[in-house]
Every structure is written in structure tokens, then in C-alpha cells.
Coordinates of C-alpha atoms in Angstrom, one line a residue:
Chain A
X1 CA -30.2 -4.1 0.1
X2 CA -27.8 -7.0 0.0
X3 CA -26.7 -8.9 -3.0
X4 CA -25.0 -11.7 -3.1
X5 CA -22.8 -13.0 -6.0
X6 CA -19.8 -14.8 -6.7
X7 CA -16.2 -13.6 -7.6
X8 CA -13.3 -15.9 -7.8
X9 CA -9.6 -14.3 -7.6
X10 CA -7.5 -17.8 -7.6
X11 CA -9.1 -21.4 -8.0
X12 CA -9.6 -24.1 -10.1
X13 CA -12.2 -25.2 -7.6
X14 CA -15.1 -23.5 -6.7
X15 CA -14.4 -21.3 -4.0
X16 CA -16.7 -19.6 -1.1
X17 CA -17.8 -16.4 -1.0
X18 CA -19.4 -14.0 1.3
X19 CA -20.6 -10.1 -0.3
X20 CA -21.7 -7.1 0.9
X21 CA -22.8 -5.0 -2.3
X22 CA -24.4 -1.7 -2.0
X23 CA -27.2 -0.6 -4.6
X24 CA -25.8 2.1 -6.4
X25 CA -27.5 5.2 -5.9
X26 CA -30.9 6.1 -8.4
X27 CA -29.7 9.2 -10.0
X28 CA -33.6 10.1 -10.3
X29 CA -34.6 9.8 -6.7
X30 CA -32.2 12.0 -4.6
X31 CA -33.5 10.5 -1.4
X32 CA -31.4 7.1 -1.8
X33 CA -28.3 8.5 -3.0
X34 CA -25.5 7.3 -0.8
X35 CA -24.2 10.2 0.7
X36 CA -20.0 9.9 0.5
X37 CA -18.2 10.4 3.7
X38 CA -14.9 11.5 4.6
X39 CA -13.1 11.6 7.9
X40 CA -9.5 12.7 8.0
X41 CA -7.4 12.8 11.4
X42 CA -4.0 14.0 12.4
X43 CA -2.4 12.0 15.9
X44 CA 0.7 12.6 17.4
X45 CA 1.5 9.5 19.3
X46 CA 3.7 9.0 22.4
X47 CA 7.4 8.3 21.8
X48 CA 7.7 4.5 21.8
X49 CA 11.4 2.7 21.8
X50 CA 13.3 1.1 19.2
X51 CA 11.6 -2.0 17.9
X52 CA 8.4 -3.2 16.6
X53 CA 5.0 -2.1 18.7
X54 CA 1.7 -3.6 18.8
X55 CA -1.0 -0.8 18.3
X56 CA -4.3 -2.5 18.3
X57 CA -5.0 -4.7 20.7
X58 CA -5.0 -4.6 24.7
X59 CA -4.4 -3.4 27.2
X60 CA -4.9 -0.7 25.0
X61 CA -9.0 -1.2 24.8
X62 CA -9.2 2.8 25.1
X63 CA -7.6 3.1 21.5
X64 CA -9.9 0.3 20.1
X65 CA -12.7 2.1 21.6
X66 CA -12.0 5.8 19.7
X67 CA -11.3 4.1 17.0
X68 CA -14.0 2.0 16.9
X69 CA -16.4 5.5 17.8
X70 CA -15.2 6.9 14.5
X71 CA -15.8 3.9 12.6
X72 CA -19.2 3.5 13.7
X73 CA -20.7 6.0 10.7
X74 CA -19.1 3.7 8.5
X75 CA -21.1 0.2 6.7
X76 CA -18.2 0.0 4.2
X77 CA -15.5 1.7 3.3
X78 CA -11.2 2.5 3.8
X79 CA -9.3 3.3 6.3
X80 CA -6.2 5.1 5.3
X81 CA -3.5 5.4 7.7
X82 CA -0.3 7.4 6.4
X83 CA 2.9 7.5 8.8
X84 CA 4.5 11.6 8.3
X85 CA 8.0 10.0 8.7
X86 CA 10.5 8.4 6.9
X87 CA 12.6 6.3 10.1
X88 CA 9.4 4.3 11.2
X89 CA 7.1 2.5 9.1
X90 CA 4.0 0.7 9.8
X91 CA 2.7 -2.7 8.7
X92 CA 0.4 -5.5 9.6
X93 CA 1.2 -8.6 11.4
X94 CA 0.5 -11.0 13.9
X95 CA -1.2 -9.4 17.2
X96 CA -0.7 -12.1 19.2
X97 CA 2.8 -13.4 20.8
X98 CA 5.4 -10.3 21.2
X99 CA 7.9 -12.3 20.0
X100 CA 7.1 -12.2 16.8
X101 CA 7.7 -8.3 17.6
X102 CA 11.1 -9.1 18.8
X103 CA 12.1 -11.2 16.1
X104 CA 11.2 -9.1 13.2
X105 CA 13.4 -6.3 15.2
X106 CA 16.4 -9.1 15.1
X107 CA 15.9 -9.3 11.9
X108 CA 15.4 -6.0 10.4
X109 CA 19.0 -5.2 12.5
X110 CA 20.6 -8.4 10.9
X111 CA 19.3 -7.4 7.4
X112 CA 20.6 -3.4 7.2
X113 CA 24.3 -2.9 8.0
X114 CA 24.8 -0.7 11.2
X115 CA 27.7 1.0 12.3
X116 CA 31.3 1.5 11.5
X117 CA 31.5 -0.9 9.1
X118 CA 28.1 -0.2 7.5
X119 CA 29.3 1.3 3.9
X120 CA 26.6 4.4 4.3
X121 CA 27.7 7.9 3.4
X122 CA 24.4 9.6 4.9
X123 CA 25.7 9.3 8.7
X124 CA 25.3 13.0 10.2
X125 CA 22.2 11.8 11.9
X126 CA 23.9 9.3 13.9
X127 CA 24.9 5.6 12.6
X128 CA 20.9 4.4 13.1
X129 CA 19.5 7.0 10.7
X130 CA 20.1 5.6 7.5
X131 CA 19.4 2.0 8.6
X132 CA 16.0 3.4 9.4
X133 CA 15.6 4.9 6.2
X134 CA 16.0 1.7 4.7
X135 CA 13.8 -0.2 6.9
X136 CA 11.0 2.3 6.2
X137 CA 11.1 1.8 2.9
X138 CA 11.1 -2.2 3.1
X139 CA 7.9 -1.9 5.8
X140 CA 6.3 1.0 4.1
X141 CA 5.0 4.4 5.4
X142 CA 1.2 3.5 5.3
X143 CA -1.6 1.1 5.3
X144 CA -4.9 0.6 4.0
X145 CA -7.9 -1.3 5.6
X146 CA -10.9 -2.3 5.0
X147 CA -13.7 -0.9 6.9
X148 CA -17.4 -3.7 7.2
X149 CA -20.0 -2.6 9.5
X150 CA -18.5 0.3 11.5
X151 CA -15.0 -1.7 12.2
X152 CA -11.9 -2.7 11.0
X153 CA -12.4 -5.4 9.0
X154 CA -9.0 -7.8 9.8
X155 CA -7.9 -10.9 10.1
X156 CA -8.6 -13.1 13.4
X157 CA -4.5 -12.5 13.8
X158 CA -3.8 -9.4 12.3
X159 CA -2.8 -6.0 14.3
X160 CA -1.4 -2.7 13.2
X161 CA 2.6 -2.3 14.0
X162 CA 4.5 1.0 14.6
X163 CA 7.9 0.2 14.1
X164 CA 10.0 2.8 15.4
X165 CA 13.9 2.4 13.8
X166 CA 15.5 5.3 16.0
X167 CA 17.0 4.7 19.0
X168 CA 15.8 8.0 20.2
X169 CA 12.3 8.2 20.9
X170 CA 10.4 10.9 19.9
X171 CA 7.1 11.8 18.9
X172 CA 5.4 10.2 15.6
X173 CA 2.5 11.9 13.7
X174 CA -0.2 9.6 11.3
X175 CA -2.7 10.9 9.4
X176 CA -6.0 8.9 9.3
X177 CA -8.3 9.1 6.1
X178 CA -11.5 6.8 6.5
X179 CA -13.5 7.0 3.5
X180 CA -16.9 5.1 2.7
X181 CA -20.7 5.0 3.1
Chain B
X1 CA -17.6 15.2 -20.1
X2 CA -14.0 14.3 -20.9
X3 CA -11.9 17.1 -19.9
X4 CA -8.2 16.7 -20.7
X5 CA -5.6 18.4 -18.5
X6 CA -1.4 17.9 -17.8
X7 CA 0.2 16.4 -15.4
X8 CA 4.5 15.9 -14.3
X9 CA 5.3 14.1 -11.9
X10 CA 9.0 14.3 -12.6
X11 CA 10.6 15.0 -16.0
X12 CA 13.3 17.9 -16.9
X13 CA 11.4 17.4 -20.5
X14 CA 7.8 17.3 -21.4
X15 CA 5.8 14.1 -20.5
X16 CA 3.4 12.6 -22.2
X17 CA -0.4 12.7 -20.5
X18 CA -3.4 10.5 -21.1
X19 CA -6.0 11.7 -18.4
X20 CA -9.9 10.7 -17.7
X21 CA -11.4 13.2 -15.5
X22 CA -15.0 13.1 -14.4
X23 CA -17.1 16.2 -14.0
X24 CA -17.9 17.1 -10.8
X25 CA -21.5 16.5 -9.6
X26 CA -23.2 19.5 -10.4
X27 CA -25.4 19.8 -6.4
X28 CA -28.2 21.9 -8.6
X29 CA -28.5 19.0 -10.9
X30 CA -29.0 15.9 -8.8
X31 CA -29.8 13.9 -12.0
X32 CA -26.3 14.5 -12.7
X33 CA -24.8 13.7 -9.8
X34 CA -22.1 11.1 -9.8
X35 CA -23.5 8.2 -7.6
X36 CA -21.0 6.5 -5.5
X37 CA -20.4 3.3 -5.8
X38 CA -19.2 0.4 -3.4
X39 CA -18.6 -3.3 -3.3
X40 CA -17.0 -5.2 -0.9
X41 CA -16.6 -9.3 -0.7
X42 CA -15.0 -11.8 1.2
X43 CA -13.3 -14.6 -0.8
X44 CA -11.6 -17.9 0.7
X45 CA -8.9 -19.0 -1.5
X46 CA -8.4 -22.8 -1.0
X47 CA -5.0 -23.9 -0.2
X48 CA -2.1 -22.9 -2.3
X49 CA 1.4 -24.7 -2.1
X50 CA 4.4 -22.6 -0.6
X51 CA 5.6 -20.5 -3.3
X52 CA 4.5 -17.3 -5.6
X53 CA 1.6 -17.6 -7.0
X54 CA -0.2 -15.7 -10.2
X55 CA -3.4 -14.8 -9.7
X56 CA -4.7 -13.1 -12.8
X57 CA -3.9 -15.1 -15.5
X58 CA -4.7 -17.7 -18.2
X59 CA -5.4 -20.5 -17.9
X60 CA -7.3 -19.4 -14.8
X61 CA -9.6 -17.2 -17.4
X62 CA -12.6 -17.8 -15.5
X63 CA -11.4 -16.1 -12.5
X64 CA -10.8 -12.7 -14.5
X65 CA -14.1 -13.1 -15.9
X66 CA -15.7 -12.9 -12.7
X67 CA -13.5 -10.2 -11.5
X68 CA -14.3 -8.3 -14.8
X69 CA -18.3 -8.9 -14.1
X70 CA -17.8 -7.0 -10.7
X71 CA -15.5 -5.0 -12.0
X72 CA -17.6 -4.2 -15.0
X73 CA -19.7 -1.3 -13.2
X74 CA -17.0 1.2 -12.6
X75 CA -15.4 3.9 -15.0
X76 CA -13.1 4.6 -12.5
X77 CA -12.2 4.1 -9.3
X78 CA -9.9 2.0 -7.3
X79 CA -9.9 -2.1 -6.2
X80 CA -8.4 -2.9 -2.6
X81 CA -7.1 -6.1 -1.5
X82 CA -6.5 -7.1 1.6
X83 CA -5.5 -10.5 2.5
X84 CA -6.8 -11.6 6.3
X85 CA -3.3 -13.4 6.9
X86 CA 0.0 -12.8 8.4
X87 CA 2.0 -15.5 7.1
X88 CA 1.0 -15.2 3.8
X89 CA 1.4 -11.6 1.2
X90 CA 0.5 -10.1 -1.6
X91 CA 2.5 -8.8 -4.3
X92 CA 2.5 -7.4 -8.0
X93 CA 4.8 -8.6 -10.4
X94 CA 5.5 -10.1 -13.8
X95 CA 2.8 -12.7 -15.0
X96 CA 4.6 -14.1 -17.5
X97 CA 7.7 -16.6 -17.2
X98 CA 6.9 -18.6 -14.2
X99 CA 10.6 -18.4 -13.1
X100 CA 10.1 -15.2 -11.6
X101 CA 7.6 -16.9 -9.4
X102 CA 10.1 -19.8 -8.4
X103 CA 13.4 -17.3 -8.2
X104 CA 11.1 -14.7 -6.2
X105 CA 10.5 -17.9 -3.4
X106 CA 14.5 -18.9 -3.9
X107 CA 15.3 -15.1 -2.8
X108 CA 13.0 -14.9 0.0
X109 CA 14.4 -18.3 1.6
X110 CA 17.5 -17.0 1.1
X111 CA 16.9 -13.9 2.9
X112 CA 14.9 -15.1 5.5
X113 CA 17.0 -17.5 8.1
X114 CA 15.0 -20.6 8.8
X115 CA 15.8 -23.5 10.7
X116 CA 18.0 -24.8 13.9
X117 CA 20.1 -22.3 13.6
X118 CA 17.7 -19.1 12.9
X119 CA 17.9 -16.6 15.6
X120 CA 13.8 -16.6 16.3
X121 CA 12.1 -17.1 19.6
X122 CA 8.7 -17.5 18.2
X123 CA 9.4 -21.7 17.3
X124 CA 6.0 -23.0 18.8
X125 CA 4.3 -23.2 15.6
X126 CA 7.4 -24.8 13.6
X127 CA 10.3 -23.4 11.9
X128 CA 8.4 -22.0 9.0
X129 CA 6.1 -19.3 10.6
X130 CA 8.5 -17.0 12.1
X131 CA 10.2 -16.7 8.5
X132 CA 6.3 -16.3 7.4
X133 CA 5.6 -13.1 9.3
X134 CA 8.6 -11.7 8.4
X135 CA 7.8 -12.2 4.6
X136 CA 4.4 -11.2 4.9
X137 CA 5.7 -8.1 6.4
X138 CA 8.1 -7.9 3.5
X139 CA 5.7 -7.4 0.8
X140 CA 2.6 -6.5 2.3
X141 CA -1.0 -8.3 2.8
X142 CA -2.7 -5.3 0.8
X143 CA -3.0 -4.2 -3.0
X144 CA -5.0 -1.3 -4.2
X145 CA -5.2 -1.4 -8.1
X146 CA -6.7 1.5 -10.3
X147 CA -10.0 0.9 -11.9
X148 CA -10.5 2.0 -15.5
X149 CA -13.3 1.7 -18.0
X150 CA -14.2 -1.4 -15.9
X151 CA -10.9 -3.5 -15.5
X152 CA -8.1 -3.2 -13.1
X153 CA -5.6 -0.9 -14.9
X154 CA -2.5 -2.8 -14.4
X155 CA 0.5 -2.9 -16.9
X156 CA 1.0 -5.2 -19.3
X157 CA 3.5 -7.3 -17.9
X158 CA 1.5 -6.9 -14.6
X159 CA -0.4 -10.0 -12.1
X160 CA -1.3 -10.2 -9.2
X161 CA 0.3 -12.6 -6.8
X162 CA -0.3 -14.9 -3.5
X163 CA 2.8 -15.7 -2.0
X164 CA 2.4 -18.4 0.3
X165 CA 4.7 -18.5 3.4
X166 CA 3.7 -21.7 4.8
X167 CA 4.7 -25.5 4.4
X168 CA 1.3 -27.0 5.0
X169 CA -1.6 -25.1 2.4
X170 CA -4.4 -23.6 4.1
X171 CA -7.4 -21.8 2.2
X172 CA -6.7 -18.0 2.7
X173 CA -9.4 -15.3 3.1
X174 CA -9.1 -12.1 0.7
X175 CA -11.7 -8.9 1.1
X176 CA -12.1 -7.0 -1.6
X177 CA -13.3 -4.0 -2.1
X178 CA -14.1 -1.8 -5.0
X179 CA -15.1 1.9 -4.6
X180 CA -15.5 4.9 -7.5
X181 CA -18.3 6.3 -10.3
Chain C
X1 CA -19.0 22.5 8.6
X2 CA -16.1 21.7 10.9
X3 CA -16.2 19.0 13.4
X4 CA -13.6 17.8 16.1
X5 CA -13.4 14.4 17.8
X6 CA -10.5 12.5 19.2
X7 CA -8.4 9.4 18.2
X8 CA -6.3 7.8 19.9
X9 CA -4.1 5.1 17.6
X10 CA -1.5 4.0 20.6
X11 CA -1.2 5.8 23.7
X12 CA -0.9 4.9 26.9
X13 CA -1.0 8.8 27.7
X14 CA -3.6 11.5 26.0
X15 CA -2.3 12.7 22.4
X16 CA -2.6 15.2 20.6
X17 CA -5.2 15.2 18.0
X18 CA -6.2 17.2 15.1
X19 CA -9.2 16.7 13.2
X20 CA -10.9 17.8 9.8
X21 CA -14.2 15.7 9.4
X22 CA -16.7 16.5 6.9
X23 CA -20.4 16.4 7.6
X24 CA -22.5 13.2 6.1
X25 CA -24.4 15.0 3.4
X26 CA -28.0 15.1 3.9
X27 CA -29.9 13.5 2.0
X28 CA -33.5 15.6 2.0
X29 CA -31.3 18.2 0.5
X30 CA -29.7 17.7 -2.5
X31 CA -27.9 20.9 -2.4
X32 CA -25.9 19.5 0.4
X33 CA -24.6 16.7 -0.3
X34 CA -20.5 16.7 -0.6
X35 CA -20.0 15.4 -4.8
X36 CA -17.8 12.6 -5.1
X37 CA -14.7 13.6 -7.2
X38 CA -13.1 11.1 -9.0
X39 CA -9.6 12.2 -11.4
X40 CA -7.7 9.8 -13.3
X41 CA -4.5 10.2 -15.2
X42 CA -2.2 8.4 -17.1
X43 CA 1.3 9.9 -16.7
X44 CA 4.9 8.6 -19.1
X45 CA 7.6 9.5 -17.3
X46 CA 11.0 9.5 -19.1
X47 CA 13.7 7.6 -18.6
X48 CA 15.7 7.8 -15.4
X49 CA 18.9 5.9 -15.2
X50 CA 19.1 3.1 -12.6
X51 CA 18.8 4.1 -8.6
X52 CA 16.4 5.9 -6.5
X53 CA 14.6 9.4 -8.0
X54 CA 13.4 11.8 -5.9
X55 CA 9.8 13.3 -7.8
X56 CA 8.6 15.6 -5.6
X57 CA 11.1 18.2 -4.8
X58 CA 12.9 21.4 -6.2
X59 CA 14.8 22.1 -8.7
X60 CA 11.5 20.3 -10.5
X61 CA 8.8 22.8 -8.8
X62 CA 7.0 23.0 -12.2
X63 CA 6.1 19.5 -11.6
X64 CA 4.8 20.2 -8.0
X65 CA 2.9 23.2 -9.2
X66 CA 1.0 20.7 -11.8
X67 CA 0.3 18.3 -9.0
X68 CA -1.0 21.6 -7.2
X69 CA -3.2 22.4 -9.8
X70 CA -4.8 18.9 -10.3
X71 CA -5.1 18.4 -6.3
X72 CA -6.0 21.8 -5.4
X73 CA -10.0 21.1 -6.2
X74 CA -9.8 18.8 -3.8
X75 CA -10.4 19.7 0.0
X76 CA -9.7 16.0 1.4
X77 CA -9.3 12.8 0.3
X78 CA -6.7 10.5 -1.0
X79 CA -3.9 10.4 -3.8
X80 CA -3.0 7.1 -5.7
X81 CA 0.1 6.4 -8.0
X82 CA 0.5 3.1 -9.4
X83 CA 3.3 2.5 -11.4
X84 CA 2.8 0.3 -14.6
X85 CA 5.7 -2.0 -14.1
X86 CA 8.3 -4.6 -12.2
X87 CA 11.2 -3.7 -13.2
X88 CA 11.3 -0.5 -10.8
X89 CA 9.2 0.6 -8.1
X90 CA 7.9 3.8 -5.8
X91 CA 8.5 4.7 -2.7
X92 CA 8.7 7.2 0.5
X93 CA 11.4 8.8 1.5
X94 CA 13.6 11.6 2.8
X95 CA 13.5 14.4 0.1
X96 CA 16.1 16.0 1.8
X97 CA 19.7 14.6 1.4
X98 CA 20.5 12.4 -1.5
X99 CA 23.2 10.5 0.0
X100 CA 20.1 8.7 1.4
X101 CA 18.7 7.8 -2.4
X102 CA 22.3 6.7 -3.2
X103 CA 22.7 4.7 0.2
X104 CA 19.5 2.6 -0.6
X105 CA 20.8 1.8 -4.1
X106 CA 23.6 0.2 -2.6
X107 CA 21.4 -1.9 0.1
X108 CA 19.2 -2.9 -2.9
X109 CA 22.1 -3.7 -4.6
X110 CA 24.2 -5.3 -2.0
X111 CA 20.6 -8.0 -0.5
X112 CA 19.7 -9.1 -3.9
X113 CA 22.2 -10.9 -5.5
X114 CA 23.0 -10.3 -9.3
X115 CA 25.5 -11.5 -11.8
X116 CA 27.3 -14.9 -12.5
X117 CA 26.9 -16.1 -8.9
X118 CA 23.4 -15.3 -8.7
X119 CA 21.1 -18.2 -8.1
X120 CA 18.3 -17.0 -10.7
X121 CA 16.6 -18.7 -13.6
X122 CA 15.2 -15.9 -15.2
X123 CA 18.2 -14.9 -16.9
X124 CA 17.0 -14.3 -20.8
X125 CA 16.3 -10.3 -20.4
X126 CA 19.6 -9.6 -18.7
X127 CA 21.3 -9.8 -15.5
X128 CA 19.5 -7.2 -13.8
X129 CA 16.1 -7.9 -14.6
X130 CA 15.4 -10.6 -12.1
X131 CA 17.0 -8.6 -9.4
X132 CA 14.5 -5.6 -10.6
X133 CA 11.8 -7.8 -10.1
X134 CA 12.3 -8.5 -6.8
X135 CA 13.2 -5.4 -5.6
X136 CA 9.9 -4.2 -7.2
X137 CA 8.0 -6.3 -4.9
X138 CA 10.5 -5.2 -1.7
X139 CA 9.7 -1.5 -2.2
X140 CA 6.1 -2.1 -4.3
X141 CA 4.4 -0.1 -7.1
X142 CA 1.7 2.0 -5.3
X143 CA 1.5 4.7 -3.2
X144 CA -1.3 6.3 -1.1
X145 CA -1.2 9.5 0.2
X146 CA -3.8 12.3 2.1
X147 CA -4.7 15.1 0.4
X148 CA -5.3 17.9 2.3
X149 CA -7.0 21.5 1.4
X150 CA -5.6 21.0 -1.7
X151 CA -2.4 19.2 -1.3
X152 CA -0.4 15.9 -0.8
X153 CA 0.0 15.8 3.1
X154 CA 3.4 14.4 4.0
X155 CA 5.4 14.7 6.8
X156 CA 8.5 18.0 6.5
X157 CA 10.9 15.2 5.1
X158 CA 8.8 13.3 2.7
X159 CA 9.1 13.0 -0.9
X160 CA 8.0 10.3 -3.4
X161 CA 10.6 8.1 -4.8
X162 CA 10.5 6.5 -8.2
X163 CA 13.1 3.4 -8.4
X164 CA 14.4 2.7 -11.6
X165 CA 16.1 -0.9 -11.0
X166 CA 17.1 -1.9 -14.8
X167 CA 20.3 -0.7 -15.7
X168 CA 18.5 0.5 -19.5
X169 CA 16.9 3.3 -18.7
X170 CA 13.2 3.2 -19.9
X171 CA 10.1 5.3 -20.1
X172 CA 8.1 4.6 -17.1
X173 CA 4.0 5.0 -16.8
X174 CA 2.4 6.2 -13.6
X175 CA -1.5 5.9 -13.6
X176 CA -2.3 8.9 -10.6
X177 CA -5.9 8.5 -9.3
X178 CA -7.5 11.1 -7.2
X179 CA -10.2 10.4 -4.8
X180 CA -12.7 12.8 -2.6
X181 CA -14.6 15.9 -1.8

């Protein structure tokens, strides 16, 4: 059952609002309780080059698709997605034009120091490593969004990044929680 | 049923512990059963100037009362916010002196090339919105807050900001959605 | 009951997946369905002089054991710390060489100006406190992470961070939220 009300978060003028509120469950009649569900996924993806990559949105329709399977069971909810490594980091941006991709990489290599004259101690792992370090940190490691009626619920302009800070490809594993009813 | 238990998360020394714990559901018992609960709504912010701005304060006290009212129905639990933009962000951070606010905007300019002579190849949509990703990016578009005795659980120097990336104010679209007992 | 689906995130070729879903509960039998399992804690932390802090490693296995013991009822779901200030922030990173921590302090230090020369107005509580705060909002004050059969599922080289940006060290308060089945 849908209930509509209002909640303002910033305006001194009235603003609009659109809800989705579930009834909470009747403790006394077991047959509406809202059963919980989880979903939790590991994925290894695909080594992808140094810089920042698109990962919803075509030509990969195959990915939307699975994704969009395991959403399905979902009217609300989270979805959790949690990066196991600490030189990439994922983040949301535009999905659109790729070079908003490239640029971000620009900038990201303008921002941290690399090479000789970068003043890092940690530099067994080759003169990219720390660099990455620190841009997984700024970027972040994971991301949470909503779920509405079996999808992800995002902006008109809004895709998931992978940005991989290695120059050295390899493999990358994310864990994906969804969580809702 | 309170049930009190310790927790370190990193101390060479004793640390001090507050902790609310709910009972788990007792499946023999379903009038005891925790019911879960979810809300999820779509605000549209209208237009904000360029700049940090505090979205949980005085004298904007009508805003946290209707975020309290929703709010109001959860023990505990946890409130996401996810704003539907990439040029804009969302941040936590003092919401008291309104310096921070304007010094927080000087730092981000100044970190941020913008202009003739910034490196970006993404110009179509004027010389603001490349710098916009990349701050959006910077601090995220998401926020998930701690729920407690029905109020976000925030510190007490803690608000919640819109930082908005873009010369020309346009209304920006939040979802938010609460989840827990 | 165990079930196993694919998802595929971004892959232009098959990847490897590895799944742990848990099934719907039922709802025409009570016995069945999964209780929702909400924990909430309130943690002070004590002072930690200014730079990056790794929390989740040895020599401080005590502290992972009581982690253990808190996240060891559940079987999956999610993890949230949410630090109650702006002065310092949390992070993910390598939990392995601490060159890396030290290397970061000096990026933080080195992009965010501080001092005489530094173009902030908030001034009053020091010279470091307005760099805090924006380095707060760079790094953020949340985490989310999977928990798994009992445990916090990062990647081999993960730990959490805490980053203590004032140069006084302070007690710091982490509100840890626990979330699933």
C-alpha cells in the first residue's frame, strides 16, 4: 500500500516530492510480514587499462541485463557494491561523453605526484603504486545505491566507474550486497 | 531487550562502549518478530547557488522536523542519500561557522583547474562542468547516516551538505531511503 | 538454502562469479523466515596523534577478535562505521606497509594548504582545523563493508583507516551499525 507524504531536506520554499513507503509489517498477522532479503555476490572482472571505465551502460546491455535479473526480486532496497582492492576505486559519474572519463584521468595524474620526483617512500611496487593508493582513497573503495522497483534507481546521467590506477592490468574482484524487500 | 556487549575498534587501552543491540527475532514467536521496515522518497531540491551548502540546520527547522517525522518510526537503522546528479555532491561536515562552507568552495576552485587554460576536453557544456564532475567525484553523491532512537545519529558539530558545482542553480533530485526496526 | 546465479558488473568476456543468496523467507511459514538483525554501538576511540591509523590489523588482534565476536552472528549482510566528526576521517586502505599511511599524510598535507599563506577564513580553532575539515570531506566519515559468514569481507590488503587530521590529538567516536541475517 502506498503512502504518500512530504519530507523536505533543504528549502525555504515548498518543495516536490514523490514516496514509496512500505507498511510496516503487523506483528499479529504473520502473513503480511515483509519477508527481508539478502543477496550477496562475488565478480572478478576482466583486466581493464589505466584510466577511468564506464561500467553500466552499452554496448555492455548483457551486464545491465544480469544485473537487472537480480534486481528484479527487489521493490526497494540497497545495493552495496564494495571494491576488494586498494589501487582502483569506484564512483559515480556522468555515463555519457568518455571524455569526461579522460579528463578525470588527467586530472587524477596532475593531482598525485608520480615518479622520480614524487616525494613517496612506499615505491617497491613500482612508481604508480602509491599514486594509486592515494587515488583510491580520494574516489573511495565502494558505492551504495538505491534500488525502486527491481532496478537501479539513478540519475538520468549517472553511471558506475571502475577506475583502474595501475598501469598493469589485472584482474579486479567486487563484492555485491543488495539488500531490501 | 537491551543487551550490552564491548566493542575495539582500535585502542592499545580500554575504550569506552555505549551499545543498543536488538534481540533477534525469536522464528517460534512471530509476535516478536522484528518487522522490517522501509521508506524510500524522491525529493527535488530547488536551485541552490554554487557553493557548500547546510542542509540540516536552523533556521531551516522545518526541514528537520519533517525529516524527524519520517525518521520518527525507527530505533535503529540506517538513512541513505543519494543525490541523482553528477555535477553536484554531497558531503558531511561542520554546521556551524559558515566559513567552512565558503573556505570548503575556495579549496575546491583552487584544486580544480577551470577556465581557458584547464587541460579538459569535455568544454561543450561550459567551463564549469568538467570541474563539476570532477568535484562530484571528489566527495561523493551518497551519504548513509546511522539511525538512532528516531534521529539521524550524527555528531554534534555534524550537517549535512549540498555542494553545488554549477554556475547556473538548478533544482536537484535526492532519494532517500530509510531501512531498520 | 544455497543458490547460485550469475553477475556480470563489466565484461566484455564471461567472469567469474561467486554467489551466496539467501532464500526469500516464506511467508505461510513463520518458522522460515530469515530475522532481521539489527546491532548498534557507540564506540570512543582514544586519542591518536595526527596522520593515518591503521584499525584493523595485528599487533591490535584483540580488537579484531571483538569485531569477530560482534559480527560472527551474522551470516551476511553489511557493516557501517560512521565517525562522529570533521576534524578526521575513515578510510580504506593497504594494511600492509605503513610507508603507505605516512605517504598519504604527506599528499593530505602537501594539496591542502595550511599556515600563514593559507587562503582560509576559519582560522579561530587553529591552523589545522580548516585543513581537517576539508580533508574530512576528501576521505569522508563512513564506511560500508560486507560481512560475510561472520566477518568483514575485504580484499587480502584491506584494512580500515582512521585519519586523525588535527594536530591535538582527541578522543574520537565511531557509531558501528550492523545490518542482516
Amino acid at each position: 500500500m502506498m503512502q504518500v507524504s512530504s519530507i523536505c531536506l533543504a528549502a525555504k520554499v515548498p518543495v516536490r516530492v514523490k514516496s514509496l513507503q512500505t507498511n510496516p509489517a503487523t506483528i499479529n498477522d504473520p502473513t503480511s510480514i515483509a519477508a527481508p532479503k539478502w543477496s550477496q555476490k562475488t565478480i572478478t572482472l576482466p583486466p581493464l587499462k589505466r584510466g577511468c571505465h564506464l561500467v553500466t551502460s552499452k554496448p555492455s546491455a548483457q551486464i545491465l541485463k544480469e544485473v537487472g535479473l537480480e534486481l528484479s526480486g527487489f521493490k526497494c532496497g540497497l545495493a552495496h557494491l564494495f571494491l576488494h582492492h586498494t589501487s582502483a576505486s569506484l564512483t559515480i559519474n556522468e555515463n555519457y561523453d568518455y571524455d569526461v572519463r579522460d579528463d578525470t584521468e588527467i586530472f587524477l595524474n596532475q593531482i598525485v605526484p608520480e615518479g622520480p620526483s614524487a616525494p613517496w617512500k612506499h615505491t617497491l611496487e613500482g612508481a604508480d603504486d602509491m599514486p594509486a593508493h592515494i587515488k583510491s582513497s580520494m574516489f573511495g573503495c565502494a558505492l551504495t545505491i538505491p534500488i525502486t522497483n527491481g532496478k537501479l534507481n539513478m540519475g538520468t546521467w549517472q553511471g558506475i566507474w571502475l577506475c583502474e590506477h595501475r598501469d598493469y592490468p589485472t584482474p579486479r574482484t567486487v563484492v555485491v550486497t543488495l539488500n531490501g524487500i
